[in-house]
PDB file of C-alpha atoms in Angstrom:
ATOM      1  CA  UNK A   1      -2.114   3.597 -68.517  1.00  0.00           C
ATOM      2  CA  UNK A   2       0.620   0.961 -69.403  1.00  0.00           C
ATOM      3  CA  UNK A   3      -1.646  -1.027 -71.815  1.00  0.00           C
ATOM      4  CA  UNK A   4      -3.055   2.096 -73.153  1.00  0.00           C
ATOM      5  CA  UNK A   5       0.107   3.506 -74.123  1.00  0.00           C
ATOM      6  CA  UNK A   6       0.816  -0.149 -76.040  1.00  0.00           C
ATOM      7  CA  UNK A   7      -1.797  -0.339 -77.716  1.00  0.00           C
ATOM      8  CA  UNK A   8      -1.376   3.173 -79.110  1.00  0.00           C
ATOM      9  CA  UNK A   9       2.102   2.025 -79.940  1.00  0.00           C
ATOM     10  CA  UNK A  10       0.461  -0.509 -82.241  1.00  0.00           C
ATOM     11  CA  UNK A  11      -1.989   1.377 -84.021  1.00  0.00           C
ATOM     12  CA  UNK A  12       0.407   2.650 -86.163  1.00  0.00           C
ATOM     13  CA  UNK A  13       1.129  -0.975 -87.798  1.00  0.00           C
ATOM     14  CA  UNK A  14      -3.225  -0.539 -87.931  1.00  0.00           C
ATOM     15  CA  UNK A  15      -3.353  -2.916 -84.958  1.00  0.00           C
ATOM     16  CA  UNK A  16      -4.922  -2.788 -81.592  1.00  0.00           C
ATOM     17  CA  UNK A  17      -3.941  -4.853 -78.596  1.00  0.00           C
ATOM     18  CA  UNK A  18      -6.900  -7.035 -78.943  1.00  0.00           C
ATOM     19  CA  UNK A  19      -5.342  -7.669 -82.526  1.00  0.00           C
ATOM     20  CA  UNK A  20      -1.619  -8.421 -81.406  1.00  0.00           C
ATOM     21  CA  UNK A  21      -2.850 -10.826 -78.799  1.00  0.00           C
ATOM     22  CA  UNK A  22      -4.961 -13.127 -81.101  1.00  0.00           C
ATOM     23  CA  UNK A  23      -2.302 -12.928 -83.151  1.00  0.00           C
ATOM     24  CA  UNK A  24       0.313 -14.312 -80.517  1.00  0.00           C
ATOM     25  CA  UNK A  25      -1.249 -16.362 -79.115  1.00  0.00           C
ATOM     26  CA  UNK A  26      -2.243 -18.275 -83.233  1.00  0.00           C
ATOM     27  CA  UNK A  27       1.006 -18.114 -83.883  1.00  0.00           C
ATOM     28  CA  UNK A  28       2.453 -20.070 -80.884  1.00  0.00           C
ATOM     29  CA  UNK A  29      -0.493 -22.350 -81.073  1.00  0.00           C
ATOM     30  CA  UNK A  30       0.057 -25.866 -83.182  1.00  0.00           C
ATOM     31  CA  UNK A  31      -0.732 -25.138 -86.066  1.00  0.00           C
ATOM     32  CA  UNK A  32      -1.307 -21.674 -85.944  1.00  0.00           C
ATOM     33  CA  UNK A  33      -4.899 -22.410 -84.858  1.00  0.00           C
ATOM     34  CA  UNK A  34      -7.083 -22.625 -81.871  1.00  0.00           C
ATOM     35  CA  UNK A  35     -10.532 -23.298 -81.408  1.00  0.00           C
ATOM     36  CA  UNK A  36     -12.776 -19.999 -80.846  1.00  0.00           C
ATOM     37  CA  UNK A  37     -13.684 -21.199 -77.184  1.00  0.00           C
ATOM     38  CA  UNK A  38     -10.044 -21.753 -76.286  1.00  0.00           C
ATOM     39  CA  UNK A  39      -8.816 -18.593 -77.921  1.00  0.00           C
ATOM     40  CA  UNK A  40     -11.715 -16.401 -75.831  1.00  0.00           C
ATOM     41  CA  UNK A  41     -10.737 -17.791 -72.858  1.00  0.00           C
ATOM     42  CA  UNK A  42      -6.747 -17.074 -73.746  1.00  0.00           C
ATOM     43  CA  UNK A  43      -7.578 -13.581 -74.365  1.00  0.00           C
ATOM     44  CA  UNK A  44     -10.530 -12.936 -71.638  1.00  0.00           C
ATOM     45  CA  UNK A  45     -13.031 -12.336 -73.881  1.00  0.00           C
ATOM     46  CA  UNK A  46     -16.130 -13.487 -73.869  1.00  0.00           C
ATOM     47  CA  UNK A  47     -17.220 -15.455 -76.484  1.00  0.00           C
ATOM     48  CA  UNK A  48     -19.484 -12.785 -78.746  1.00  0.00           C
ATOM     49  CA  UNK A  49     -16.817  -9.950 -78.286  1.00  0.00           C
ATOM     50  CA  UNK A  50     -14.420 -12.398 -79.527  1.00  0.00           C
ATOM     51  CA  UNK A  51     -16.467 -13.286 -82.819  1.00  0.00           C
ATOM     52  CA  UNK A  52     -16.267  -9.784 -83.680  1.00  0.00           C
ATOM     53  CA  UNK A  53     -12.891  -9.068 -82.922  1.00  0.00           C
ATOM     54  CA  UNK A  54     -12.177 -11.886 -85.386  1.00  0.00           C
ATOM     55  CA  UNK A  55     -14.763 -10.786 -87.857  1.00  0.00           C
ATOM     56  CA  UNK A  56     -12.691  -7.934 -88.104  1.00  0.00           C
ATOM     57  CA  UNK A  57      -9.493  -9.227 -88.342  1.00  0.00           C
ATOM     58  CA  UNK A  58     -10.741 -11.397 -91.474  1.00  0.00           C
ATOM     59  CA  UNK A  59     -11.639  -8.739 -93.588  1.00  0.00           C
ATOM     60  CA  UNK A  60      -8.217  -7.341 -93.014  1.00  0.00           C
ATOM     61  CA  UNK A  61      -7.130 -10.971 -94.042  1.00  0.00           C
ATOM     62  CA  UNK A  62      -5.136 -11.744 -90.912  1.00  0.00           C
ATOM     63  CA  UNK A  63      -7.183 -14.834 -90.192  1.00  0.00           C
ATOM     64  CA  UNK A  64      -9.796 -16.944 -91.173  1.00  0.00           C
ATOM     65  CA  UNK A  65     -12.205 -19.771 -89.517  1.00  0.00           C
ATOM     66  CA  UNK A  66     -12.518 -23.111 -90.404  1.00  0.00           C
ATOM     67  CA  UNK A  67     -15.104 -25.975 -89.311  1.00  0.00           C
ATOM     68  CA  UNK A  68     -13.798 -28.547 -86.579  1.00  0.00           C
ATOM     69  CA  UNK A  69     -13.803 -31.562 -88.178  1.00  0.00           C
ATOM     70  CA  UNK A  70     -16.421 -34.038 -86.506  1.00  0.00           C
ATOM     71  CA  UNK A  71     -17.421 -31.271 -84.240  1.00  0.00           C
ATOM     72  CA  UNK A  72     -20.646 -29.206 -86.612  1.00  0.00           C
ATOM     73  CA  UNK A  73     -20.627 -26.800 -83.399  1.00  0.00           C
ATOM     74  CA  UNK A  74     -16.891 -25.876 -83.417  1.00  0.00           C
ATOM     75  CA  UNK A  75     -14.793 -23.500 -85.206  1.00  0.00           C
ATOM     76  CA  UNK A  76     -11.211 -22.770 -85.733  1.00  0.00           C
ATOM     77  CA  UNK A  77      -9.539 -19.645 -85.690  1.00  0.00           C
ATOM     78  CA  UNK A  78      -6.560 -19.532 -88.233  1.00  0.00           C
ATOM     79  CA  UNK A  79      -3.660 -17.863 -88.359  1.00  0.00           C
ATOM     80  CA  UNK A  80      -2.919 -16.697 -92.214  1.00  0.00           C
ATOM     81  CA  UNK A  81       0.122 -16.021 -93.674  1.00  0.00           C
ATOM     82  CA  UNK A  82      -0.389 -12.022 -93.907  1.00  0.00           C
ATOM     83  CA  UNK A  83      -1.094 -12.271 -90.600  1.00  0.00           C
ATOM     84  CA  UNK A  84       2.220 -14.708 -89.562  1.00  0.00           C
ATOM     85  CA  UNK A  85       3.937 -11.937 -91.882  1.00  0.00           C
ATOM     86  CA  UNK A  86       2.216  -9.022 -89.462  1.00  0.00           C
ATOM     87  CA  UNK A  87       3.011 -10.377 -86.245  1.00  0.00           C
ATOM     88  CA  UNK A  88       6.676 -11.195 -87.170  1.00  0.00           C
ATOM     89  CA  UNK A  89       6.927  -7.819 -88.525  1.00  0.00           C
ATOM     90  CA  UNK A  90       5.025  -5.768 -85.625  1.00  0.00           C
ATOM     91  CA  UNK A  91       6.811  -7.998 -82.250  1.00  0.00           C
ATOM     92  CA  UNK A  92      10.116  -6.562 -82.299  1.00  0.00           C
ATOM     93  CA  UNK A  93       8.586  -3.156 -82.118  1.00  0.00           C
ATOM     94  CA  UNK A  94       6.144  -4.208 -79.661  1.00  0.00           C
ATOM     95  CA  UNK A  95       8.771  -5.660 -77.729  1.00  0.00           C
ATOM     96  CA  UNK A  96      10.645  -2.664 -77.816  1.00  0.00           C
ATOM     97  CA  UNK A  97       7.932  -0.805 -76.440  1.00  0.00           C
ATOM     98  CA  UNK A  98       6.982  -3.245 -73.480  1.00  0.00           C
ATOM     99  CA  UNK A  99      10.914  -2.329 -72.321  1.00  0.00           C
ATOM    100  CA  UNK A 100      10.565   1.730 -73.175  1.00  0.00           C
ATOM    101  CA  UNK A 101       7.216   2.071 -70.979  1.00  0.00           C
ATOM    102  CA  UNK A 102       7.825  -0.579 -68.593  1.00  0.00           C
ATOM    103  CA  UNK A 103      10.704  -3.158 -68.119  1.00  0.00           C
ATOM    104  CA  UNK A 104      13.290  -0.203 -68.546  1.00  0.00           C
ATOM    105  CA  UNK A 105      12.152   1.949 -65.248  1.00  0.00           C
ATOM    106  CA  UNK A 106      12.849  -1.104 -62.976  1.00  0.00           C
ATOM    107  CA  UNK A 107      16.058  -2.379 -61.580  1.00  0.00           C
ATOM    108  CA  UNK A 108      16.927  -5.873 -61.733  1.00  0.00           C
ATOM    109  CA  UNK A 109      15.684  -6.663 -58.126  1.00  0.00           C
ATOM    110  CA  UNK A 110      12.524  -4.846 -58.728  1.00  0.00           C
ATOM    111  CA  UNK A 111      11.592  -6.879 -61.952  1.00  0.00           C
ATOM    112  CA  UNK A 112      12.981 -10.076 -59.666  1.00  0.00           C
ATOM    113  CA  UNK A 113      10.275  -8.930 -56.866  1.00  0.00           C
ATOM    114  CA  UNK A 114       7.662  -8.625 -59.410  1.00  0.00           C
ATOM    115  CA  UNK A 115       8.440 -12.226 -60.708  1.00  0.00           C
ATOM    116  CA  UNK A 116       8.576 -13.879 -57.673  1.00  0.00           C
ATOM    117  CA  UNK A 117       5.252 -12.145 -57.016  1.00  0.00           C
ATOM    118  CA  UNK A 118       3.677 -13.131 -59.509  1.00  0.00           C
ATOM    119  CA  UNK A 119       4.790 -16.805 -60.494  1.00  0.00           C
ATOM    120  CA  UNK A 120       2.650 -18.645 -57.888  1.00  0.00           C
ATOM    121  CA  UNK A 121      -0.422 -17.214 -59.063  1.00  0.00           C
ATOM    122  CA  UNK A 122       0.211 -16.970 -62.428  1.00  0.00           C
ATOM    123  CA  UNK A 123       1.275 -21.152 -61.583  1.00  0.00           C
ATOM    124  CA  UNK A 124      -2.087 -21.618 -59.919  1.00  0.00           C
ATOM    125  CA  UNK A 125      -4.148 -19.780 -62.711  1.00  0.00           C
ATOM    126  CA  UNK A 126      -2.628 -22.024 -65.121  1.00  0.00           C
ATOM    127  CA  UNK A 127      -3.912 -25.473 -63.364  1.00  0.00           C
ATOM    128  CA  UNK A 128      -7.505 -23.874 -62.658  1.00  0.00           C
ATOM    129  CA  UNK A 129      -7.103 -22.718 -67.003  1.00  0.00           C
ATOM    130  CA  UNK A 130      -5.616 -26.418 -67.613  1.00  0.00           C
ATOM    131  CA  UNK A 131      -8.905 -28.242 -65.641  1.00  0.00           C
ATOM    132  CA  UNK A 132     -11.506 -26.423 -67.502  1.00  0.00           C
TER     133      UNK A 132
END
C-alpha cells in the first residue's frame, strides 16, 4: 500500500515509481549513466521490462542510450538534462511524501529497530550484488 500511495504521489509530476527510480539511481551514477544490465539489476527488473520502461522514458526525453564503446553488445542508459532537471525538481516532493506516509508514524526507536533490522541484510545483499 506504501509504494502504491508513492507512486500515485508522483504521477502528478507524469512520473511513475519505475520512472523516479531509473532516474535516481542515473543521477547518482558516474556520469549519469549505467549500463542497461547494471541498471535492471539496480531496479529488479528484468532485462526486457527494463527496455521498455526506458523506451518510454526517451520519448518523454528523460534519457537516451548510447553504444558501449568496444563492447557492440552493450548499451548505456543516459541520464539527460530534462531529466537531471525532473528529478531535482520532483525529490523534494518525493521526499516529502516518503516522511507523510511512512517515516512520520514511527518514533525514533521504532525507525532505529527497523534499521538495525535491516542493515545486515541489506550489508549482505550488497556483497552477493557486488560479486555478480
Amino acid at each position: 500500500m506504501l509504494m502504491r500511495q508513492l507512486d500515485r504521489d508522483l504521477h502528478p509530476f507524469g512520473l511513475s515509481a519505475n520512472d523516479y527510480e531509473i532516474l535516481v539511481e542515473l543521477s547518482e551514477a558516474p556520469r549519469s549513466q549505467l549500463r542497461m544490465t547494471e541498471l535492471a539489476d539496480r531496479t529488479a527488473q528484468s532485462r526486457s521490462r527494463l527496455s521498455h520502461q526506458v523506451s518510454r522514458m526517451e520519448d518523454r526525453g528523460l534519457v537516451r542510450r548510447e553504444d558501449c564503446a568496444g563492447d557492440k553488445r552493450g548499451t548505456f542508459a543516459v541520464l539527460t538534462p530534462h531529466g537531471m532537471a525532473t528529478i531535482q525538481r520532483v525529490a523534494p516532493s518525493h521526499v516529502a511524501s516518503v516522511r507523510r506516509h511512512f517515516i512520520d508514524h514511527l518514533p525514533a526507536d521504532q525507525l532505529a529497530a527497523l534499521t538495525a533490522s535491516f542493515t545486515p541484510i541489506l550489508q549482505r545483499l550488497g556483497r552477493i550484488r557486488d560479486r555478480d
